[in-house]
XYZ file of C-alpha atoms in Angstrom:
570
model
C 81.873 22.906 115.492
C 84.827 25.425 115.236
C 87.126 22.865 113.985
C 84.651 21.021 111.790
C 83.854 25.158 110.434
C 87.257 25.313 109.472
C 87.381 22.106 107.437
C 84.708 23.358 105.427
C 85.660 26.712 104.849
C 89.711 26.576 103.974
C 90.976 25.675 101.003
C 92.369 22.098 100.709
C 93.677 20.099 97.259
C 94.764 16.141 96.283
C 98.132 15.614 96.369
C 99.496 11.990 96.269
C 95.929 10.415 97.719
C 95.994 12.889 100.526
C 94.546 16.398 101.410
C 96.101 19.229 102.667
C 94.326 21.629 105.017
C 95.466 24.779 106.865
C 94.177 25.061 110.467
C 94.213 27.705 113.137
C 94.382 25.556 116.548
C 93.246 27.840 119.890
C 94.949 26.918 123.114
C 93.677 27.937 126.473
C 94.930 31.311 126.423
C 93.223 32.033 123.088
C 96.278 32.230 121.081
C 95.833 30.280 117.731
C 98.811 28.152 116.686
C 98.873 27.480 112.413
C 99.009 24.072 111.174
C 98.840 22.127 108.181
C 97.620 18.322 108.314
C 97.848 15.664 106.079
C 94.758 13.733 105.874
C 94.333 10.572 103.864
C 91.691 10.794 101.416
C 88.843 8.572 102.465
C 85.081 8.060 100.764
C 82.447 9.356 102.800
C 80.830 6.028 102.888
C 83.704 4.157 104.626
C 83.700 6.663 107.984
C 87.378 5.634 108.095
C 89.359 7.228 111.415
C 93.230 7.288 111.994
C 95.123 7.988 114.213
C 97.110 11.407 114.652
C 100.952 11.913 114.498
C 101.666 15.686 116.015
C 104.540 17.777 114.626
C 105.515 21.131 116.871
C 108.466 22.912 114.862
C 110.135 26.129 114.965
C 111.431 26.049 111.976
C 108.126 26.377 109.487
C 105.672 23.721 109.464
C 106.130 23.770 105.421
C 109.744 21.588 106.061
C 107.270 18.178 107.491
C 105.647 17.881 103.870
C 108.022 14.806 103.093
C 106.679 13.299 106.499
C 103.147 14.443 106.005
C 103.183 12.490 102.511
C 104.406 9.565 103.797
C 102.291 9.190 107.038
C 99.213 10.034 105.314
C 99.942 7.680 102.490
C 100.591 5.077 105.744
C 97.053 6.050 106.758
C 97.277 8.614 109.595
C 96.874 12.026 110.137
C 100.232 13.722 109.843
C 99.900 17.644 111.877
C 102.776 20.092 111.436
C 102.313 23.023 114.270
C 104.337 26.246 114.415
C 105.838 26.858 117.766
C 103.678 30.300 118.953
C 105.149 33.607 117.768
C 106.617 31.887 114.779
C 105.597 30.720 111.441
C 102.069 31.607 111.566
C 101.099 31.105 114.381
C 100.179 34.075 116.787
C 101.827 34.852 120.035
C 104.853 35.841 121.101
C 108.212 32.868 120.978
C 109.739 32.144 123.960
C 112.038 29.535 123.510
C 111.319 26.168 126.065
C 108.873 27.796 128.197
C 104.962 27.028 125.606
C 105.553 24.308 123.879
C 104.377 22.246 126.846
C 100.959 23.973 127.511
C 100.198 24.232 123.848
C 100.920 20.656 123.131
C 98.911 19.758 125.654
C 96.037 21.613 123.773
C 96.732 20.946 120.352
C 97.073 17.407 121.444
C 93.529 16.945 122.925
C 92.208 19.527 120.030
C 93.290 16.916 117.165
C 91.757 14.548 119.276
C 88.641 15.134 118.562
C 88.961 15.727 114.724
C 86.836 14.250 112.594
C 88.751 12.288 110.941
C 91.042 10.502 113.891
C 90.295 7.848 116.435
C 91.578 9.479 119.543
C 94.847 8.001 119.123
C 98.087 10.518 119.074
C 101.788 10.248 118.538
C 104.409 12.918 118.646
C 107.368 13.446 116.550
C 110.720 15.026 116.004
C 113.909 15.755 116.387
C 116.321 18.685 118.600
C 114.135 21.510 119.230
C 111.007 19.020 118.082
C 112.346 16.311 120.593
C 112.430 18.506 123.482
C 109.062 19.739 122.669
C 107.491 15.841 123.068
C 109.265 15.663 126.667
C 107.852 19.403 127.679
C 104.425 17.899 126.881
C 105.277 14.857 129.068
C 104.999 17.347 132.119
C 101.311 17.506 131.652
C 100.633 13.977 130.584
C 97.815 14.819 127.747
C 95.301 11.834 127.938
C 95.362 11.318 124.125
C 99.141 11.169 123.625
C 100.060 7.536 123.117
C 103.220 7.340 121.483
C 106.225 9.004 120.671
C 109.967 9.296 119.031
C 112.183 11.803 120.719
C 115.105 12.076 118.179
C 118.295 13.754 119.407
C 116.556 16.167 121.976
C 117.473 19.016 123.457
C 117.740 19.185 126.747
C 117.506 23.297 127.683
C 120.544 24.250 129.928
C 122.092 21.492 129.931
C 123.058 20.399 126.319
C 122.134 23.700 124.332
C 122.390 26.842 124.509
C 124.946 25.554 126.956
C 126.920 22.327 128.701
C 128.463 22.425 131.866
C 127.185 25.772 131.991
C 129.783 26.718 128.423
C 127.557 28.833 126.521
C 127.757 27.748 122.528
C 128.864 30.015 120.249
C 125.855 28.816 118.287
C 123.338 30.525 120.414
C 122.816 33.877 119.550
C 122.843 32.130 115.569
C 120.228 29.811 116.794
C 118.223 32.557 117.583
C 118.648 34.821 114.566
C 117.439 32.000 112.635
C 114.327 31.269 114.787
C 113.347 34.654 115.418
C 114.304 36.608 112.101
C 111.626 36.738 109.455
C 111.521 36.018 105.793
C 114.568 36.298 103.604
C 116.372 37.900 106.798
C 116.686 34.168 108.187
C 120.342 33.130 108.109
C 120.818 29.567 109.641
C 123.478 28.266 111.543
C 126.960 29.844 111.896
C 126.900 31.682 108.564
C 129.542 33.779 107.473
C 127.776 36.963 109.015
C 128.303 35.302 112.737
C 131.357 33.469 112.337
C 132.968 36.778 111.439
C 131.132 38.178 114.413
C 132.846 35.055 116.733
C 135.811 35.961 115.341
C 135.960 39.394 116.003
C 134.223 39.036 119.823
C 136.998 36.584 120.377
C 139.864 39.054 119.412
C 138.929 42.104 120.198
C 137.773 41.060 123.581
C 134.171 42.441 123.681
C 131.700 41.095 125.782
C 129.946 37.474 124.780
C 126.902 39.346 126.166
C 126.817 42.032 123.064
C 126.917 39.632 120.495
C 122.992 40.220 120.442
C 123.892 44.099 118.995
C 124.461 42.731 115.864
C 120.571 42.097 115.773
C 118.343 43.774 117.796
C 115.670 41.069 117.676
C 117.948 38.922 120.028
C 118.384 40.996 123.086
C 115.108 39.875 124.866
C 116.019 35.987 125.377
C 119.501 35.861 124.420
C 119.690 38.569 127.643
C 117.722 36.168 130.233
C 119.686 32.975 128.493
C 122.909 34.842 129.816
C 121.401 36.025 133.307
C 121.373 32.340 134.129
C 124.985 31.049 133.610
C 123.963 27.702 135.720
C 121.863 25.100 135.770
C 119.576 27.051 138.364
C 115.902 26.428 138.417
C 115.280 28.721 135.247
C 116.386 25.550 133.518
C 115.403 22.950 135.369
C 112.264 23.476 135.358
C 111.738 23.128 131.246
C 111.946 19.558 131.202
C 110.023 17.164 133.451
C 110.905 16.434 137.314
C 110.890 13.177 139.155
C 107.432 12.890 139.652
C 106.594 13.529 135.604
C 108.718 10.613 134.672
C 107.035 8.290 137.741
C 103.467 9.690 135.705
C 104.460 8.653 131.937
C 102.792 5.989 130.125
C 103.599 6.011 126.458
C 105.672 4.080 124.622
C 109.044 6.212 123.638
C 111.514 5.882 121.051
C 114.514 7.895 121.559
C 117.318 8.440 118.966
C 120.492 9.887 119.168
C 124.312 9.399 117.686
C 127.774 9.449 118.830
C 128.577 12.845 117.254
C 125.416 14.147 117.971
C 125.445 17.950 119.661
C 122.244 16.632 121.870
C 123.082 13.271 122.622
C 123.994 14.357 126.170
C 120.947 15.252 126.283
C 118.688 12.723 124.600
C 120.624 9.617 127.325
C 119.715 12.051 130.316
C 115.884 11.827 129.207
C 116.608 8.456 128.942
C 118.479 7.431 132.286
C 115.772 9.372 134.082
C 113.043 7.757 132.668
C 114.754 4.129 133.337
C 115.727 5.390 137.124
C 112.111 7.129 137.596
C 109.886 5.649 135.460
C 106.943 3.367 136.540
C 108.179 -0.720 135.430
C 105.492 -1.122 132.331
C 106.508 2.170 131.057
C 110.413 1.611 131.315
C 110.130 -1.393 129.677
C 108.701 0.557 126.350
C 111.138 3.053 126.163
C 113.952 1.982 123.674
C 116.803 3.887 122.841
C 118.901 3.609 119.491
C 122.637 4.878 119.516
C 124.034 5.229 115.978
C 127.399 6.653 114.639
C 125.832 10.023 113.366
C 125.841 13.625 113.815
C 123.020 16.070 114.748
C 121.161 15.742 111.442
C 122.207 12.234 110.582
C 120.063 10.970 113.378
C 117.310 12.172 111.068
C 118.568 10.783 107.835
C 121.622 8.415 108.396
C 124.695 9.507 106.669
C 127.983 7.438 105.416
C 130.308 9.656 107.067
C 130.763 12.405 109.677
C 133.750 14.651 107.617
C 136.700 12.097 107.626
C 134.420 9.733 109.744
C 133.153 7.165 107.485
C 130.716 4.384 108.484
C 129.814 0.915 107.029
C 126.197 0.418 105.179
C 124.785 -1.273 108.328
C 124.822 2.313 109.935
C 122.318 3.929 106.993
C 119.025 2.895 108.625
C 115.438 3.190 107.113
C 114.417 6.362 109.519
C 110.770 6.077 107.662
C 110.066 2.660 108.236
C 111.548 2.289 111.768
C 109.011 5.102 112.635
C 105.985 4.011 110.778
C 106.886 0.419 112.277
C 106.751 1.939 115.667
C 103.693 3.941 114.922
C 101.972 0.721 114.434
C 102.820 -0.940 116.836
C 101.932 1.959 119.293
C 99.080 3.562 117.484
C 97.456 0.679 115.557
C 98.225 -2.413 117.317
C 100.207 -4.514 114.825
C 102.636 -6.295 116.674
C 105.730 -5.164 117.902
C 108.530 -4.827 115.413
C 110.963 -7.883 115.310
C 113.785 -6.125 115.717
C 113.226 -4.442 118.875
C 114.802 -7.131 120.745
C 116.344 -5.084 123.550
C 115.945 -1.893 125.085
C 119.213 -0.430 124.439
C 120.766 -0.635 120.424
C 123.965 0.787 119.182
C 126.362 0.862 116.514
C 130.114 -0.424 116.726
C 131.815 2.147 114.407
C 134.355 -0.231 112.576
C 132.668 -3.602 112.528
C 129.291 -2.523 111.775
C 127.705 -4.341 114.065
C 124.217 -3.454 115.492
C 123.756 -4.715 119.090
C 121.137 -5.243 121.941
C 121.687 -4.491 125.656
C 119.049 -4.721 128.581
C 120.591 -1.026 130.196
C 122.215 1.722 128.749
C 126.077 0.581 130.594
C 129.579 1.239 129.762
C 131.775 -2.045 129.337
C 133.138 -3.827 132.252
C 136.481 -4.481 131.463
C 137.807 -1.210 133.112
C 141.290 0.168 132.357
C 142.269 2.467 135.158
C 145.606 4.920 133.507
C 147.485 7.578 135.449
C 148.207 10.746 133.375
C 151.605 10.010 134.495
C 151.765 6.826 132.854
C 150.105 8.688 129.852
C 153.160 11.002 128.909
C 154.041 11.414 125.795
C 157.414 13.074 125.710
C 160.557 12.102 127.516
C 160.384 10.853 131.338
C 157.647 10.579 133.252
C 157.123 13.642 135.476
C 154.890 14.943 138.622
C 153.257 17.801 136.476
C 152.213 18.316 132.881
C 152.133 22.516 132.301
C 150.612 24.518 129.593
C 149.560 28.553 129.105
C 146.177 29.483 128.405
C 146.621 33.300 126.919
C 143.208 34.943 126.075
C 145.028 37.546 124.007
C 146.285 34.592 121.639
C 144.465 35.948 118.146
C 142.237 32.650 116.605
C 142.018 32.316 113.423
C 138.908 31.571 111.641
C 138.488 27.543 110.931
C 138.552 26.491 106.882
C 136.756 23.657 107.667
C 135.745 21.083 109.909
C 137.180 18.002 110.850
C 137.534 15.149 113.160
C 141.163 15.452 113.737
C 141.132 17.838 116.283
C 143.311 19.985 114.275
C 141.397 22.734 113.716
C 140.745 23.651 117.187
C 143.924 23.124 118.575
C 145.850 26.172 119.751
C 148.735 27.474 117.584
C 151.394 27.494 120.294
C 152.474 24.112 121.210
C 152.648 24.710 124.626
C 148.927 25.728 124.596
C 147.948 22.521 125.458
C 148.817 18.979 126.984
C 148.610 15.823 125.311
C 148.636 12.032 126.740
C 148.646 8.704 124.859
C 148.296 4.978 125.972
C 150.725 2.607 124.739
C 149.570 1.049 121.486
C 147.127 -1.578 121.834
C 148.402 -5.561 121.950
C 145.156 -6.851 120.520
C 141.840 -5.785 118.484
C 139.479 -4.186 121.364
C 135.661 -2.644 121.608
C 135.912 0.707 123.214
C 132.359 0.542 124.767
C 130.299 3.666 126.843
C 131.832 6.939 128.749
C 135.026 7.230 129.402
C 135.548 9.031 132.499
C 138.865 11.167 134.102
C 139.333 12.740 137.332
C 142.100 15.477 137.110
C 144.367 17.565 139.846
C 144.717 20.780 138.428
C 146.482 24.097 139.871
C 146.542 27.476 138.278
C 147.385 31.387 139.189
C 143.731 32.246 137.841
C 140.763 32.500 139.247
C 138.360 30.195 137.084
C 138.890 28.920 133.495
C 138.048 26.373 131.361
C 139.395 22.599 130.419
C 138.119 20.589 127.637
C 139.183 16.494 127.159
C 138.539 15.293 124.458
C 139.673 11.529 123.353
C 141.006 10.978 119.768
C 141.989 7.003 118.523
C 145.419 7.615 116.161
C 146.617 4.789 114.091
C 149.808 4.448 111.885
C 149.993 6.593 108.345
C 146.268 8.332 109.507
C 144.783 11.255 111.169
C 143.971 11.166 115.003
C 140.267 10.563 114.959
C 138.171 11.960 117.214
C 135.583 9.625 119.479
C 134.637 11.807 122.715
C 134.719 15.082 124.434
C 134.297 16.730 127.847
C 134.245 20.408 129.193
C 134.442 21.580 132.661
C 133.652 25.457 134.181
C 136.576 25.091 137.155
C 134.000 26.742 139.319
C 131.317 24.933 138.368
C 133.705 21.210 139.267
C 131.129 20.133 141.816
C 127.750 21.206 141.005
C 126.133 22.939 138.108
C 123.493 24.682 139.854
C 126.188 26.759 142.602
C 129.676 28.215 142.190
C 132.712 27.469 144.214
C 135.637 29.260 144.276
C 139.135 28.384 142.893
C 142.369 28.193 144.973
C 145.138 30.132 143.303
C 148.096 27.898 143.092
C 146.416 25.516 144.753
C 145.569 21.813 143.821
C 141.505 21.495 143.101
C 139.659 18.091 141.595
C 138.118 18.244 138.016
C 136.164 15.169 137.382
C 134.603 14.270 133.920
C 132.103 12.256 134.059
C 129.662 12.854 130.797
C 131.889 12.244 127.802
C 129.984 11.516 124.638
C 129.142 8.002 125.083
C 131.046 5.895 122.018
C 131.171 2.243 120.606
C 133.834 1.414 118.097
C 136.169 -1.377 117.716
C 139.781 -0.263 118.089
C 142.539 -2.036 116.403
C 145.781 -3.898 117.197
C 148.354 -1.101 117.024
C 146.079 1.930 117.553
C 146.327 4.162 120.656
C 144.116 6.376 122.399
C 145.215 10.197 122.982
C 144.384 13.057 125.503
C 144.218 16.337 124.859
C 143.570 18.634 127.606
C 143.417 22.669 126.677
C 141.294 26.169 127.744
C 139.473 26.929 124.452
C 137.736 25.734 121.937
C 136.173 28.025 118.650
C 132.715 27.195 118.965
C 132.772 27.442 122.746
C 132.038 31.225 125.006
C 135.458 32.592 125.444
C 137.155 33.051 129.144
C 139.328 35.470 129.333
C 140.291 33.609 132.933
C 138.831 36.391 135.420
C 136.453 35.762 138.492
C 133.460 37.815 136.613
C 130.171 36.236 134.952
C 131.983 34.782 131.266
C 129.461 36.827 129.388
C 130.551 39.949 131.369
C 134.360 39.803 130.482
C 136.419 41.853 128.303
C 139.736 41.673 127.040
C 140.435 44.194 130.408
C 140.044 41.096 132.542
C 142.389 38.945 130.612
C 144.714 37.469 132.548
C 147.207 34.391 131.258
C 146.494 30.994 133.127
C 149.562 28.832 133.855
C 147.880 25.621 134.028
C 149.722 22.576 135.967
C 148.118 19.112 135.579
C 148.992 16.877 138.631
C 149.688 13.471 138.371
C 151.775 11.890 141.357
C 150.965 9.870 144.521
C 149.321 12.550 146.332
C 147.311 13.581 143.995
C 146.290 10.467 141.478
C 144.762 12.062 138.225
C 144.149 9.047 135.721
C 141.463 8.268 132.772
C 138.740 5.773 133.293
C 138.254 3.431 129.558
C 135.524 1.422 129.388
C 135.984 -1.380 127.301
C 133.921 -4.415 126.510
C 135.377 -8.122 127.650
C 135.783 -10.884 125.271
C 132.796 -12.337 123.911
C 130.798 -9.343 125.885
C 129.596 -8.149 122.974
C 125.887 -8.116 123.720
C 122.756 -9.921 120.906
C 123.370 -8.610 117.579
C 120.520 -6.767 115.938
C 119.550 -6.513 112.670
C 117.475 -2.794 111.975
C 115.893 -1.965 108.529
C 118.324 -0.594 106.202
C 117.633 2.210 103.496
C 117.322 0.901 100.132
């Protein structure tokens, strides 16, 4: 009667054949979470019911209004929920650890509104795609369909990877938990300039938060936990949760994307885990994008452009799925294999059965990979902490702007320039001897393609915590001056066709701008000052005794896989 109370009572208008109703949802601990649904207008006579497509947001429930229109108009029931302690909904926000529980609630609460047939779906991308996998840990009996776009995946993709905090977390949460016109999103000008001077000065990563006191709570427990320890782990679902699921999942993510790391482990344990019906309804799309363009497809990533194939219908492929999951039209034609993804360069969409790197391997030794002069048993380069940064002017996909000033701040290795056209296919993968006179630092690969008269341009990355080489959950410690195995195994996973003439580069270095600073000392990163600093001679093995090489997946001859034709944007 509460909810049916409420329907009556608050204020509602027509907009676009639809009405518009603010709701105050109770979950079991009496907290009330504010949302605003979309309801298609229907006559009283007809006793129409729809089904329900769920919403949970941090950001303000006011940014789904696009969605709610176009659901609604679709005929369902389109629910945007603020996250508790946010928005306006009561409570108190703590980031990963409600949205579980309360989905659960708000879930089986819409459920039973007047107005639906039982029948919900979730939605939503990064912070909104973890959410829908939280709520998978409780397995809400109404929940029948979902589309997990570019999740996060807490500890392990954001507010860190490999246990590298991002510079973006303490401007994460000034945007979530500010208020009002205080919000400032994203690395503003305010925090860059606070990066900049942390990184310079040598101040602790740990007082960023005193540049706004509303941080210090989480952004404090965030840093007590620099690995993957249970604190994390135990936000997203275990084993067991991913044996239980039973709805149908569509999962989105993009080669540039900041969560895609995350987004293909949901994925790979669901396929490992998962019971057969239910793995067989879990499809994953892989296109070129970034973060947002997974969202709303974009022609180009800065200097990365991308053929019209690539600009997909977002709307349709979800209302299409939405049917199919929650209304029982048939399956969309185009979901003709589990696993899709864009080539970058040809623009071609294809189909595989499992999410799997290319078979023709190409096993290269760094030493083989030189770039300058003869070949020699160790590649060196200085990692100085003191080293001012500058502020970046822009970004780019050159690799440019994070690249150290001093030449000798880094190591670069290139393949011989390829004989023929090839598809560089999945994760590449490098195992790497390293010695240094420090006691932990850190290494980042990334992999740029560089063809004549253009730009290198990047197509994966990697980062390693040396004392974090063998497991991110426990420490080990570092030999000085002694030879110690780094190997990268989760580089952004990337499809694009390679031409004759092109070559693939390395570059190995110790920093990165938008990654925690280490000044090179044995302390907690967030801990350490410019006091600690010490230089890091870095030597990069590559002889008999200690084989370091680079793993490139790419895809054989007429390997290809089904092509797949997706609904474009108009």
């Amino acid at each position: 009667m509460y909810f049916v109370a409420l329907f009556i009572v608050l204020s509602s208008f027509q907009l676009m054949a639809l009405e518009v109703t603010e709701l105050r949802i109770p979950v079991r601990d009496k907290t009330e979470l504010a949302a605003t649904i979309y309801t298609p207008v229907s006559s009283p006579s007809s006793e129409k019911k729809f089904p329900v497509i769920v919403q949970f947001t941090p950001y303000g429930r006011s940014e789904a209004l696009q969605r709610g229109r176009y659901f609604s108009k679709h005929g369902y029931i389109f629910v945007a929920v603020d996250s508790r302690g946010l928005g306006d909904s009561n409570g108190v926000f703590t980031p990963f650890i409600d949205e579980g529980r309360d989905g659960f609630d708000v879930i089986e609460y819409l459920a039973k509104h007047p107005m639906s047939n039982g029948l919900v779906g979730t939605l939503g991308g990064s912070y909104r795609g973890f959410a829908q996998w939280a709520i998978q840990k409780y397995r809400p009996p109404s929940l029948q369909s979902m589309i997990a776009i570019a999740s996060v995946y807490p500890g392990y993709d954001f507010p860190m990877g490999n246990n590298i905090f991002s510079d973006y977390t303490i401007s994460w949460l000034d945007f979530v938990l500010s208020k009002g016109n205080n919000k400032r999103y994203g690395n503003g000008d305010g925090w860059q300039q606070a990066y900049l001077r942390q990184k310079n000065s040598g101040t602790r990563f740990k007082d960023l938060d005193k540049n706004a006191a509303h941080l210090s709570d989480v952004y404090q427990t965030w840093l007590a936990h620099p690995s993957y320890d249970e604190y994390w782990q135990k936000m997203v679902p275990k084993q067991q949760d991913y044996a239980a699921i039973t709805t149908p999942i569509l999962s989105i993510t993009g080669h540039y994307d900041g969560d895609q790391r995350g987004t293909l482990q949901y994925f790979k344990n669901h396929q490992q885990w998962g019971n057969k019906v239910a793995r067989s309804e879990h499809y994953l799309i892989v296109g070129p994008w970034d973060h947002s363009g997974t969202r709303k497809p974009k022609s180009h990533v800065h200097e990365a452009h991308f053929l019209n194939p690539s600009m997909l219908d977002m709307f349709k492929i979800h209302l299409d799925w939405f049917n199919w999951t929650l209304k029982g039209a048939a399956k969309p034609a185009y979901l003709t294999a589990p696993v899709m993804h864009y080539i970058q360069a040809s623009g071609l969409w294809v189909g595989q059965t499992q999410l799997k790197s290319g078979a023709d391997v190409q096993h290269l030794s760094l030493q083989s990979l030189q770039t300058q002069g003869e070949q020699q048993p160790v590649s060196r380069y200085r990692y100085d902490p003191a080293t001012p940064h500058a502020l970046p002017l822009s970004k780019d996909m050159t690799g440019s702007v994070n690249l150290p000033n001093e030449h000798d701040g880094y190591v670069v290795f290139e393949t011989q320039p390829l004989d023929s056209d090839k598809v560089l296919f999945g994760r590449l993968e490098a195992e790497v001897w390293l010695a240094m006179n420090v006691p932990d630092s850190d290494f980042y690969l990334d992999a740029f393609e560089v063809c004549a008269n253009t730009l290198p341009r990047l197509l994966s990355k990697a980062r390693k915590r040396a004392k974090y080489r063998d497991s991110l959950a426990k420490p080990v410690s570092t030999p000085i001056n002694e030879p110690f195995l780094i190997q990268f195994k989760d580089f952004d996973w990337v499809a694009r066709n390679i031409e004759k003439g092109c070559k693939l580069q390395f570059v190995i270095r110790s920093s990165q701008w938008h990654r925690q600073k280490h000044f090179n000392s044995a302390l907690p990163v967030a801990f350490q000052t410019m006091k600690q600093a010490q230089i890091a001679d870095i030597q990069i093995l590559h002889q008999p005794q200690y084989p370091s090489y680079i793993t490139i997946p790419w895809l054989k001859p007429g390997d290809v896989g089904k092509p797949v034709v997706l609904p474009l944007s108009q």
